[in-house]
Amino acid sequence: AQKITQTQPGMFVQEKEAVTLDCTYDTSDQSYGLFWYKQPSSGEMIFLIYQGSYDEQNATEGRYSLNFQKARKSANLVISASQLGDSAMYFCAMRDYYGGATNKLIFGTGTLLAVQP
Amino acid sequence: DVKVTQSSRYLVKRTGEKVFLECVQDMDHENMFWYRQDPGLGLRLIYFSYDVKMKEKGDIPEGYSVSREKKERFSLILESASTNQTSMYLCASSTGAGYYGYTFGSGTRLTVV
């Protein structure tokens, strides 16, 4: 069965520094997708970045980049130049193919990031 | 802007009550999902639907049922609420392609007393 593991329940980072949030995954599929979501205290889930298993380059979106190491089955999120507004819960997720055009997302347990001034 | 709307932000219900959580999307998405979120457990899939009147169990369906009579609406039903169903419930929808993952609602925080 597919599984996502986030081993860091909580992290601190100083404002303007970079931070890496860890994510490892387990799947027997050759084709899969990996996602990162941000959940502020308000509760909404905000899509940050996506990496396909066949993408040769690491995905980047502004200050977010995904460090994809396929052989190690890791998909770490790197946030550069942290801002106070980055304080939130971060979830790593993987697309689980159900059938036809349907996909489910499997989530990790999340990492709570606190940015300190 | 695309929207997934959950009818209630906060709900307090009594043990044994029948509870309906409503979710509506305006994106004409085929797929809709219900997750519950608990500290330390992340998001766990309860049920999902890939078409009108079609439903599939997720990882934790016990104690829940769902209804999808129209494409835009997906309801989660707690037949007899229990205190262990106190949680944050998140609805989401996605297209068949699924490249961008899901669009989530803002969540319903349910407390069963």
JSON list of C-alpha atoms in Angstrom, two decimals:
[
{"chain": "A", "resi": 1, "resn": "ALA", "atom": "CA", "xyz": [0.00, 0.00, 0.00]},
{"chain": "A", "resi": 2, "resn": "GLN", "atom": "CA", "xyz": [1.09, 3.52, -0.66]},
{"chain": "A", "resi": 3, "resn": "LYS", "atom": "CA", "xyz": [2.32, 5.54, 2.30]},
{"chain": "A", "resi": 4, "resn": "ILE", "atom": "CA", "xyz": [3.63, 9.00, 3.05]},
{"chain": "A", "resi": 5, "resn": "THR", "atom": "CA", "xyz": [5.92, 9.61, 6.03]},
{"chain": "A", "resi": 6, "resn": "GLN", "atom": "CA", "xyz": [6.70, 12.98, 7.58]},
{"chain": "A", "resi": 7, "resn": "THR", "atom": "CA", "xyz": [9.02, 12.49, 10.52]},
{"chain": "A", "resi": 8, "resn": "GLN", "atom": "CA", "xyz": [9.15, 16.09, 11.77]},
{"chain": "A", "resi": 9, "resn": "PRO", "atom": "CA", "xyz": [6.08, 16.90, 13.88]},
{"chain": "A", "resi": 10, "resn": "GLY", "atom": "CA", "xyz": [7.29, 20.47, 14.40]},
{"chain": "A", "resi": 11, "resn": "MET", "atom": "CA", "xyz": [10.08, 22.78, 13.35]},
{"chain": "A", "resi": 12, "resn": "PHE", "atom": "CA", "xyz": [11.37, 26.27, 14.08]},
{"chain": "A", "resi": 13, "resn": "VAL", "atom": "CA", "xyz": [13.14, 28.50, 11.59]},
{"chain": "A", "resi": 14, "resn": "GLN", "atom": "CA", "xyz": [14.41, 32.06, 11.80]},
{"chain": "A", "resi": 15, "resn": "GLU", "atom": "CA", "xyz": [12.87, 34.60, 9.51]},
{"chain": "A", "resi": 16, "resn": "LYS", "atom": "CA", "xyz": [14.76, 34.95, 6.20]},
{"chain": "A", "resi": 17, "resn": "GLU", "atom": "CA", "xyz": [16.45, 31.58, 6.57]},
{"chain": "A", "resi": 18, "resn": "ALA", "atom": "CA", "xyz": [15.77, 28.52, 4.42]},
{"chain": "A", "resi": 19, "resn": "VAL", "atom": "CA", "xyz": [14.07, 25.42, 5.81]},
{"chain": "A", "resi": 20, "resn": "THR", "atom": "CA", "xyz": [13.63, 21.87, 4.56]},
{"chain": "A", "resi": 21, "resn": "LEU", "atom": "CA", "xyz": [10.59, 19.80, 5.42]},
{"chain": "A", "resi": 22, "resn": "ASP", "atom": "CA", "xyz": [11.10, 16.08, 5.00]},
{"chain": "A", "resi": 23, "resn": "CYS", "atom": "CA", "xyz": [8.83, 13.67, 3.18]},
{"chain": "A", "resi": 24, "resn": "THR", "atom": "CA", "xyz": [9.41, 10.07, 2.19]},
{"chain": "A", "resi": 25, "resn": "TYR", "atom": "CA", "xyz": [7.00, 7.90, 0.29]},
{"chain": "A", "resi": 26, "resn": "ASP", "atom": "CA", "xyz": [6.41, 4.28, -0.48]},
{"chain": "A", "resi": 27, "resn": "THR", "atom": "CA", "xyz": [4.80, 3.03, -3.67]},
{"chain": "A", "resi": 28, "resn": "SER", "atom": "CA", "xyz": [5.17, 0.22, -6.15]},
{"chain": "A", "resi": 29, "resn": "ASP", "atom": "CA", "xyz": [3.75, 2.31, -8.98]},
{"chain": "A", "resi": 30, "resn": "GLN", "atom": "CA", "xyz": [6.01, 3.67, -11.70]},
{"chain": "A", "resi": 31, "resn": "SER", "atom": "CA", "xyz": [3.77, 6.65, -12.37]},
{"chain": "A", "resi": 32, "resn": "TYR", "atom": "CA", "xyz": [2.82, 8.82, -9.42]},
{"chain": "A", "resi": 33, "resn": "GLY", "atom": "CA", "xyz": [2.55, 12.41, -8.32]},
{"chain": "A", "resi": 34, "resn": "LEU", "atom": "CA", "xyz": [3.69, 14.17, -5.18]},
{"chain": "A", "resi": 35, "resn": "PHE", "atom": "CA", "xyz": [2.16, 17.29, -3.69]},
{"chain": "A", "resi": 36, "resn": "TRP", "atom": "CA", "xyz": [2.78, 19.72, -0.89]},
{"chain": "A", "resi": 37, "resn": "TYR", "atom": "CA", "xyz": [-0.02, 21.64, 0.79]},
{"chain": "A", "resi": 38, "resn": "LYS", "atom": "CA", "xyz": [0.06, 24.43, 3.35]},
{"chain": "A", "resi": 39, "resn": "GLN", "atom": "CA", "xyz": [-2.62, 24.73, 6.03]},
{"chain": "A", "resi": 40, "resn": "PRO", "atom": "CA", "xyz": [-2.59, 28.01, 8.00]},
{"chain": "A", "resi": 41, "resn": "SER", "atom": "CA", "xyz": [-4.39, 28.32, 11.30]},
{"chain": "A", "resi": 42, "resn": "SER", "atom": "CA", "xyz": [-7.53, 29.36, 9.41]},
{"chain": "A", "resi": 43, "resn": "GLY", "atom": "CA", "xyz": [-7.82, 25.76, 8.19]},
{"chain": "A", "resi": 44, "resn": "GLU", "atom": "CA", "xyz": [-7.89, 26.00, 4.41]},
{"chain": "A", "resi": 45, "resn": "MET", "atom": "CA", "xyz": [-5.58, 23.74, 2.41]},
{"chain": "A", "resi": 46, "resn": "ILE", "atom": "CA", "xyz": [-3.40, 25.66, -0.03]},
{"chain": "A", "resi": 47, "resn": "PHE", "atom": "CA", "xyz": [-1.71, 23.84, -2.89]},
{"chain": "A", "resi": 48, "resn": "LEU", "atom": "CA", "xyz": [1.99, 24.71, -3.06]},
{"chain": "A", "resi": 49, "resn": "ILE", "atom": "CA", "xyz": [3.85, 22.50, -5.50]},
{"chain": "A", "resi": 50, "resn": "TYR", "atom": "CA", "xyz": [3.62, 19.32, -7.57]},
{"chain": "A", "resi": 51, "resn": "GLN", "atom": "CA", "xyz": [6.23, 16.82, -8.80]},
{"chain": "A", "resi": 52, "resn": "GLY", "atom": "CA", "xyz": [5.49, 14.06, -11.27]},
{"chain": "A", "resi": 53, "resn": "SER", "atom": "CA", "xyz": [7.47, 10.85, -11.05]},
{"chain": "A", "resi": 54, "resn": "TYR", "atom": "CA", "xyz": [8.77, 11.26, -14.60]},
{"chain": "A", "resi": 55, "resn": "ASP", "atom": "CA", "xyz": [9.75, 14.89, -14.20]},
{"chain": "A", "resi": 56, "resn": "GLU", "atom": "CA", "xyz": [13.50, 15.06, -14.50]},
{"chain": "A", "resi": 57, "resn": "GLN", "atom": "CA", "xyz": [13.85, 18.49, -12.97]},
{"chain": "A", "resi": 58, "resn": "ASN", "atom": "CA", "xyz": [12.87, 19.45, -9.45]},
{"chain": "A", "resi": 59, "resn": "ALA", "atom": "CA", "xyz": [9.69, 21.48, -9.31]},
{"chain": "A", "resi": 60, "resn": "THR", "atom": "CA", "xyz": [9.90, 25.10, -8.24]},
{"chain": "A", "resi": 61, "resn": "GLU", "atom": "CA", "xyz": [7.20, 27.67, -7.45]},
{"chain": "A", "resi": 62, "resn": "GLY", "atom": "CA", "xyz": [8.52, 30.99, -6.24]},
{"chain": "A", "resi": 63, "resn": "ARG", "atom": "CA", "xyz": [10.15, 30.44, -2.84]},
{"chain": "A", "resi": 64, "resn": "TYR", "atom": "CA", "xyz": [9.12, 26.79, -2.81]},
{"chain": "A", "resi": 65, "resn": "SER", "atom": "CA", "xyz": [11.12, 24.00, -4.37]},
{"chain": "A", "resi": 66, "resn": "LEU", "atom": "CA", "xyz": [10.75, 20.27, -4.18]},
{"chain": "A", "resi": 67, "resn": "ASN", "atom": "CA", "xyz": [13.94, 18.26, -3.72]},
{"chain": "A", "resi": 68, "resn": "PHE", "atom": "CA", "xyz": [12.94, 15.06, -5.51]},
{"chain": "A", "resi": 69, "resn": "GLN", "atom": "CA", "xyz": [15.22, 12.07, -5.01]},
{"chain": "A", "resi": 70, "resn": "LYS", "atom": "CA", "xyz": [13.50, 9.19, -6.72]},
{"chain": "A", "resi": 71, "resn": "ALA", "atom": "CA", "xyz": [15.93, 6.43, -5.74]},
{"chain": "A", "resi": 72, "resn": "ARG", "atom": "CA", "xyz": [15.61, 7.41, -2.10]},
{"chain": "A", "resi": 73, "resn": "LYS", "atom": "CA", "xyz": [11.85, 7.92, -2.43]},
{"chain": "A", "resi": 74, "resn": "SER", "atom": "CA", "xyz": [12.03, 11.35, -0.88]},
{"chain": "A", "resi": 75, "resn": "ALA", "atom": "CA", "xyz": [10.27, 14.57, -1.84]},
{"chain": "A", "resi": 76, "resn": "ASN", "atom": "CA", "xyz": [11.42, 17.25, 0.57]},
{"chain": "A", "resi": 77, "resn": "LEU", "atom": "CA", "xyz": [9.98, 20.76, 0.46]},
{"chain": "A", "resi": 78, "resn": "VAL", "atom": "CA", "xyz": [12.48, 23.60, 0.62]},
{"chain": "A", "resi": 79, "resn": "ILE", "atom": "CA", "xyz": [11.23, 27.07, 1.57]},
{"chain": "A", "resi": 80, "resn": "SER", "atom": "CA", "xyz": [13.77, 29.80, 0.91]},
{"chain": "A", "resi": 81, "resn": "ALA", "atom": "CA", "xyz": [13.86, 33.11, 2.76]},
{"chain": "A", "resi": 82, "resn": "SER", "atom": "CA", "xyz": [11.21, 32.18, 5.33]},
{"chain": "A", "resi": 83, "resn": "GLN", "atom": "CA", "xyz": [8.56, 34.74, 6.18]},
{"chain": "A", "resi": 84, "resn": "LEU", "atom": "CA", "xyz": [6.36, 35.03, 9.25]},
{"chain": "A", "resi": 85, "resn": "GLY", "atom": "CA", "xyz": [3.39, 34.16, 7.05]},
{"chain": "A", "resi": 86, "resn": "ASP", "atom": "CA", "xyz": [4.95, 30.78, 6.33]},
{"chain": "A", "resi": 87, "resn": "SER", "atom": "CA", "xyz": [4.04, 29.63, 9.85]},
{"chain": "A", "resi": 88, "resn": "ALA", "atom": "CA", "xyz": [1.55, 26.83, 9.21]},
{"chain": "A", "resi": 89, "resn": "MET", "atom": "CA", "xyz": [1.06, 23.10, 9.00]},
{"chain": "A", "resi": 90, "resn": "TYR", "atom": "CA", "xyz": [2.57, 21.52, 5.89]},
{"chain": "A", "resi": 91, "resn": "PHE", "atom": "CA", "xyz": [1.36, 18.27, 4.38]},
{"chain": "A", "resi": 92, "resn": "CYS", "atom": "CA", "xyz": [3.06, 16.03, 1.87]},
{"chain": "A", "resi": 93, "resn": "ALA", "atom": "CA", "xyz": [0.69, 13.95, -0.26]},
{"chain": "A", "resi": 94, "resn": "MET", "atom": "CA", "xyz": [0.83, 11.38, -3.04]},
{"chain": "A", "resi": 95, "resn": "ARG", "atom": "CA", "xyz": [-1.69, 10.64, -5.72]},
{"chain": "A", "resi": 96, "resn": "ASP", "atom": "CA", "xyz": [-3.06, 7.12, -5.47]},
{"chain": "A", "resi": 97, "resn": "TYR", "atom": "CA", "xyz": [-4.55, 5.92, -8.71]},
{"chain": "A", "resi": 98, "resn": "TYR", "atom": "CA", "xyz": [-8.00, 4.43, -8.19]},
{"chain": "A", "resi": 99, "resn": "GLY", "atom": "CA", "xyz": [-9.19, 3.68, -11.68]},
{"chain": "A", "resi": 100, "resn": "GLY", "atom": "CA", "xyz": [-10.39, 5.47, -14.80]},
{"chain": "A", "resi": 101, "resn": "ALA", "atom": "CA", "xyz": [-9.83, 9.14, -14.24]},
{"chain": "A", "resi": 102, "resn": "THR", "atom": "CA", "xyz": [-10.10, 9.01, -10.48]},
{"chain": "A", "resi": 103, "resn": "ASN", "atom": "CA", "xyz": [-7.21, 9.68, -8.15]},
{"chain": "A", "resi": 104, "resn": "LYS", "atom": "CA", "xyz": [-7.12, 9.81, -4.40]},
{"chain": "A", "resi": 105, "resn": "LEU", "atom": "CA", "xyz": [-4.60, 11.74, -2.37]},
{"chain": "A", "resi": 106, "resn": "ILE", "atom": "CA", "xyz": [-2.82, 10.04, 0.51]},
{"chain": "A", "resi": 107, "resn": "PHE", "atom": "CA", "xyz": [-1.46, 12.44, 3.12]},
{"chain": "A", "resi": 108, "resn": "GLY", "atom": "CA", "xyz": [1.33, 12.38, 5.64]},
{"chain": "A", "resi": 109, "resn": "THR", "atom": "CA", "xyz": [0.82, 13.42, 9.23]},
{"chain": "A", "resi": 110, "resn": "GLY", "atom": "CA", "xyz": [2.11, 16.92, 8.65]},
{"chain": "A", "resi": 111, "resn": "THR", "atom": "CA", "xyz": [4.86, 19.20, 9.95]},
{"chain": "A", "resi": 112, "resn": "LEU", "atom": "CA", "xyz": [4.05, 22.31, 11.96]},
{"chain": "A", "resi": 113, "resn": "LEU", "atom": "CA", "xyz": [6.43, 25.09, 10.98]},
{"chain": "A", "resi": 114, "resn": "ALA", "atom": "CA", "xyz": [6.94, 28.12, 13.19]},
{"chain": "A", "resi": 115, "resn": "VAL", "atom": "CA", "xyz": [8.87, 31.07, 11.76]},
{"chain": "A", "resi": 116, "resn": "GLN", "atom": "CA", "xyz": [10.53, 33.19, 14.42]},
{"chain": "A", "resi": 117, "resn": "PRO", "atom": "CA", "xyz": [11.30, 36.89, 13.95]},
{"chain": "B", "resi": 1, "resn": "ASP", "atom": "CA", "xyz": [-12.38, 31.84, -8.61]},
{"chain": "B", "resi": 2, "resn": "VAL", "atom": "CA", "xyz": [-13.08, 28.16, -8.14]},
{"chain": "B", "resi": 3, "resn": "LYS", "atom": "CA", "xyz": [-14.84, 27.23, -4.96]},
{"chain": "B", "resi": 4, "resn": "VAL", "atom": "CA", "xyz": [-15.58, 24.34, -2.70]},
{"chain": "B", "resi": 5, "resn": "THR", "atom": "CA", "xyz": [-18.03, 25.43, -0.06]},
{"chain": "B", "resi": 6, "resn": "GLN", "atom": "CA", "xyz": [-18.78, 23.63, 3.16]},
{"chain": "B", "resi": 7, "resn": "SER", "atom": "CA", "xyz": [-22.04, 24.69, 4.71]},
{"chain": "B", "resi": 8, "resn": "SER", "atom": "CA", "xyz": [-20.85, 25.07, 8.31]},
{"chain": "B", "resi": 9, "resn": "ARG", "atom": "CA", "xyz": [-17.56, 26.20, 9.79]},
{"chain": "B", "resi": 10, "resn": "TYR", "atom": "CA", "xyz": [-18.37, 24.99, 13.30]},
{"chain": "B", "resi": 11, "resn": "LEU", "atom": "CA", "xyz": [-20.95, 22.47, 14.48]},
{"chain": "B", "resi": 12, "resn": "VAL", "atom": "CA", "xyz": [-21.80, 21.14, 17.91]},
{"chain": "B", "resi": 13, "resn": "LYS", "atom": "CA", "xyz": [-24.02, 18.07, 18.06]},
{"chain": "B", "resi": 14, "resn": "ARG", "atom": "CA", "xyz": [-25.18, 15.66, 20.72]},
{"chain": "B", "resi": 15, "resn": "THR", "atom": "CA", "xyz": [-24.26, 12.01, 20.88]},
{"chain": "B", "resi": 16, "resn": "GLY", "atom": "CA", "xyz": [-26.72, 9.91, 18.90]},
{"chain": "B", "resi": 17, "resn": "GLU", "atom": "CA", "xyz": [-27.84, 12.72, 16.60]},
{"chain": "B", "resi": 18, "resn": "LYS", "atom": "CA", "xyz": [-27.89, 12.29, 12.83]},
{"chain": "B", "resi": 19, "resn": "VAL", "atom": "CA", "xyz": [-25.50, 14.83, 11.35]},
{"chain": "B", "resi": 20, "resn": "PHE", "atom": "CA", "xyz": [-25.27, 16.09, 7.78]},
{"chain": "B", "resi": 21, "resn": "LEU", "atom": "CA", "xyz": [-22.17, 17.83, 6.47]},
{"chain": "B", "resi": 22, "resn": "GLU", "atom": "CA", "xyz": [-22.73, 19.47, 3.12]},
{"chain": "B", "resi": 23, "resn": "CYS", "atom": "CA", "xyz": [-20.21, 20.28, 0.42]},
{"chain": "B", "resi": 24, "resn": "VAL", "atom": "CA", "xyz": [-20.83, 22.09, -2.86]},
{"chain": "B", "resi": 25, "resn": "GLN", "atom": "CA", "xyz": [-18.37, 22.75, -5.69]},
{"chain": "B", "resi": 26, "resn": "ASP", "atom": "CA", "xyz": [-18.84, 25.04, -8.67]},
{"chain": "B", "resi": 27, "resn": "MET", "atom": "CA", "xyz": [-16.10, 23.67, -10.92]},
{"chain": "B", "resi": 28, "resn": "ASP", "atom": "CA", "xyz": [-18.00, 20.81, -12.58]},
{"chain": "B", "resi": 29, "resn": "HIS", "atom": "CA", "xyz": [-15.51, 18.36, -11.09]},
{"chain": "B", "resi": 30, "resn": "GLU", "atom": "CA", "xyz": [-16.20, 14.66, -11.41]},
{"chain": "B", "resi": 31, "resn": "ASN", "atom": "CA", "xyz": [-14.50, 13.62, -8.19]},
{"chain": "B", "resi": 32, "resn": "MET", "atom": "CA", "xyz": [-15.38, 14.63, -4.66]},
{"chain": "B", "resi": 33, "resn": "PHE", "atom": "CA", "xyz": [-13.87, 13.53, -1.37]},
{"chain": "B", "resi": 34, "resn": "TRP", "atom": "CA", "xyz": [-14.41, 13.67, 2.37]},
{"chain": "B", "resi": 35, "resn": "TYR", "atom": "CA", "xyz": [-11.44, 13.63, 4.74]},
{"chain": "B", "resi": 36, "resn": "ARG", "atom": "CA", "xyz": [-11.19, 13.94, 8.47]},
{"chain": "B", "resi": 37, "resn": "GLN", "atom": "CA", "xyz": [-8.19, 15.60, 10.05]},
{"chain": "B", "resi": 38, "resn": "ASP", "atom": "CA", "xyz": [-6.93, 14.78, 13.53]},
{"chain": "B", "resi": 39, "resn": "PRO", "atom": "CA", "xyz": [-3.72, 15.95, 15.25]},
{"chain": "B", "resi": 40, "resn": "GLY", "atom": "CA", "xyz": [-0.87, 13.58, 14.64]},
{"chain": "B", "resi": 41, "resn": "LEU", "atom": "CA", "xyz": [-2.85, 11.56, 12.10]},
{"chain": "B", "resi": 42, "resn": "GLY", "atom": "CA", "xyz": [-2.95, 13.93, 9.16]},
{"chain": "B", "resi": 43, "resn": "LEU", "atom": "CA", "xyz": [-5.84, 13.69, 6.71]},
{"chain": "B", "resi": 44, "resn": "ARG", "atom": "CA", "xyz": [-7.60, 10.38, 6.34]},
{"chain": "B", "resi": 45, "resn": "LEU", "atom": "CA", "xyz": [-10.00, 9.59, 3.53]},
{"chain": "B", "resi": 46, "resn": "ILE", "atom": "CA", "xyz": [-13.53, 8.66, 4.61]},
{"chain": "B", "resi": 47, "resn": "TYR", "atom": "CA", "xyz": [-15.40, 8.34, 1.31]},
{"chain": "B", "resi": 48, "resn": "PHE", "atom": "CA", "xyz": [-15.10, 9.57, -2.24]},
{"chain": "B", "resi": 49, "resn": "SER", "atom": "CA", "xyz": [-17.28, 9.76, -5.30]},
{"chain": "B", "resi": 50, "resn": "TYR", "atom": "CA", "xyz": [-16.25, 9.73, -8.96]},
{"chain": "B", "resi": 51, "resn": "ASP", "atom": "CA", "xyz": [-19.69, 10.31, -10.43]},
{"chain": "B", "resi": 52, "resn": "VAL", "atom": "CA", "xyz": [-23.25, 11.11, -9.47]},
{"chain": "B", "resi": 53, "resn": "LYS", "atom": "CA", "xyz": [-24.74, 8.37, -7.31]},
{"chain": "B", "resi": 54, "resn": "MET", "atom": "CA", "xyz": [-21.37, 6.57, -7.23]},
{"chain": "B", "resi": 55, "resn": "LYS", "atom": "CA", "xyz": [-19.41, 6.24, -4.02]},
{"chain": "B", "resi": 56, "resn": "GLU", "atom": "CA", "xyz": [-16.42, 4.35, -2.74]},
{"chain": "B", "resi": 57, "resn": "LYS", "atom": "CA", "xyz": [-15.14, 3.72, 0.76]},
{"chain": "B", "resi": 58, "resn": "GLY", "atom": "CA", "xyz": [-11.91, 5.32, 1.80]},
{"chain": "B", "resi": 59, "resn": "ASP", "atom": "CA", "xyz": [-9.67, 4.26, 4.65]},
{"chain": "B", "resi": 60, "resn": "ILE", "atom": "CA", "xyz": [-12.01, 5.00, 7.56]},
{"chain": "B", "resi": 61, "resn": "PRO", "atom": "CA", "xyz": [-15.65, 4.67, 6.42]},
{"chain": "B", "resi": 62, "resn": "GLU", "atom": "CA", "xyz": [-17.03, 3.12, 9.60]},
{"chain": "B", "resi": 63, "resn": "GLY", "atom": "CA", "xyz": [-19.76, 5.23, 11.16]},
{"chain": "B", "resi": 64, "resn": "TYR", "atom": "CA", "xyz": [-20.21, 7.37, 8.04]},
{"chain": "B", "resi": 65, "resn": "SER", "atom": "CA", "xyz": [-22.23, 7.32, 4.85]},
{"chain": "B", "resi": 66, "resn": "VAL", "atom": "CA", "xyz": [-22.38, 9.68, 1.88]},
{"chain": "B", "resi": 67, "resn": "SER", "atom": "CA", "xyz": [-24.79, 10.89, -0.73]},
{"chain": "B", "resi": 68, "resn": "ARG", "atom": "CA", "xyz": [-24.20, 12.39, -4.16]},
{"chain": "B", "resi": 69, "resn": "GLU", "atom": "CA", "xyz": [-27.48, 13.06, -5.93]},
{"chain": "B", "resi": 70, "resn": "LYS", "atom": "CA", "xyz": [-26.13, 15.95, -8.00]},
{"chain": "B", "resi": 71, "resn": "LYS", "atom": "CA", "xyz": [-22.69, 16.45, -9.48]},
{"chain": "B", "resi": 72, "resn": "GLU", "atom": "CA", "xyz": [-21.96, 19.58, -7.50]},
{"chain": "B", "resi": 73, "resn": "ARG", "atom": "CA", "xyz": [-23.02, 18.33, -4.07]},
{"chain": "B", "resi": 74, "resn": "PHE", "atom": "CA", "xyz": [-21.48, 15.67, -1.83]},
{"chain": "B", "resi": 75, "resn": "SER", "atom": "CA", "xyz": [-22.90, 15.07, 1.63]},
{"chain": "B", "resi": 76, "resn": "LEU", "atom": "CA", "xyz": [-21.30, 13.27, 4.54]},
{"chain": "B", "resi": 77, "resn": "ILE", "atom": "CA", "xyz": [-23.72, 11.68, 6.99]},
{"chain": "B", "resi": 78, "resn": "LEU", "atom": "CA", "xyz": [-23.05, 10.59, 10.53]},
{"chain": "B", "resi": 79, "resn": "GLU", "atom": "CA", "xyz": [-25.97, 8.26, 11.23]},
{"chain": "B", "resi": 80, "resn": "SER", "atom": "CA", "xyz": [-25.53, 8.36, 15.00]},
{"chain": "B", "resi": 81, "resn": "ALA", "atom": "CA", "xyz": [-22.84, 10.78, 16.07]},
{"chain": "B", "resi": 82, "resn": "SER", "atom": "CA", "xyz": [-20.35, 9.66, 18.68]},
{"chain": "B", "resi": 83, "resn": "THR", "atom": "CA", "xyz": [-17.73, 11.57, 20.63]},
{"chain": "B", "resi": 84, "resn": "ASN", "atom": "CA", "xyz": [-14.92, 9.88, 18.70]},
{"chain": "B", "resi": 85, "resn": "GLN", "atom": "CA", "xyz": [-16.21, 11.57, 15.57]},
{"chain": "B", "resi": 86, "resn": "THR", "atom": "CA", "xyz": [-15.25, 14.95, 16.98]},
{"chain": "B", "resi": 87, "resn": "SER", "atom": "CA", "xyz": [-12.84, 16.20, 14.33]},
{"chain": "B", "resi": 88, "resn": "MET", "atom": "CA", "xyz": [-12.15, 18.61, 11.47]},
{"chain": "B", "resi": 89, "resn": "TYR", "atom": "CA", "xyz": [-13.86, 17.48, 8.27]},
{"chain": "B", "resi": 90, "resn": "LEU", "atom": "CA", "xyz": [-12.52, 18.61, 4.92]},
{"chain": "B", "resi": 91, "resn": "CYS", "atom": "CA", "xyz": [-14.28, 18.28, 1.58]},
{"chain": "B", "resi": 92, "resn": "ALA", "atom": "CA", "xyz": [-12.36, 18.39, -1.70]},
{"chain": "B", "resi": 93, "resn": "SER", "atom": "CA", "xyz": [-12.99, 18.04, -5.39]},
{"chain": "B", "resi": 94, "resn": "SER", "atom": "CA", "xyz": [-10.81, 17.33, -8.41]},
{"chain": "B", "resi": 95, "resn": "THR", "atom": "CA", "xyz": [-10.99, 16.88, -12.15]},
{"chain": "B", "resi": 96, "resn": "GLY", "atom": "CA", "xyz": [-10.36, 13.52, -13.71]},
{"chain": "B", "resi": 97, "resn": "ALA", "atom": "CA", "xyz": [-6.83, 14.54, -14.64]},
{"chain": "B", "resi": 98, "resn": "GLY", "atom": "CA", "xyz": [-5.84, 15.23, -11.06]},
{"chain": "B", "resi": 99, "resn": "TYR", "atom": "CA", "xyz": [-2.63, 17.01, -12.03]},
{"chain": "B", "resi": 100, "resn": "TYR", "atom": "CA", "xyz": [-3.22, 19.87, -9.64]},
{"chain": "B", "resi": 101, "resn": "GLY", "atom": "CA", "xyz": [-4.54, 17.65, -6.90]},
{"chain": "B", "resi": 102, "resn": "TYR", "atom": "CA", "xyz": [-7.56, 18.90, -5.12]},
{"chain": "B", "resi": 103, "resn": "THR", "atom": "CA", "xyz": [-9.42, 22.05, -4.31]},
{"chain": "B", "resi": 104, "resn": "PHE", "atom": "CA", "xyz": [-10.41, 22.01, -0.67]},
{"chain": "B", "resi": 105, "resn": "GLY", "atom": "CA", "xyz": [-13.21, 23.58, 1.27]},
{"chain": "B", "resi": 106, "resn": "SER", "atom": "CA", "xyz": [-12.43, 25.55, 4.40]},
{"chain": "B", "resi": 107, "resn": "GLY", "atom": "CA", "xyz": [-13.42, 22.70, 6.69]},
{"chain": "B", "resi": 108, "resn": "THR", "atom": "CA", "xyz": [-16.09, 21.97, 9.28]},
{"chain": "B", "resi": 109, "resn": "ARG", "atom": "CA", "xyz": [-15.01, 21.57, 12.87]},
{"chain": "B", "resi": 110, "resn": "LEU", "atom": "CA", "xyz": [-17.48, 19.15, 14.42]},
{"chain": "B", "resi": 111, "resn": "THR", "atom": "CA", "xyz": [-17.75, 18.65, 18.16]},
{"chain": "B", "resi": 112, "resn": "VAL", "atom": "CA", "xyz": [-19.92, 15.83, 19.46]},
{"chain": "B", "resi": 113, "resn": "VAL", "atom": "CA", "xyz": [-20.85, 16.16, 23.11]}
]
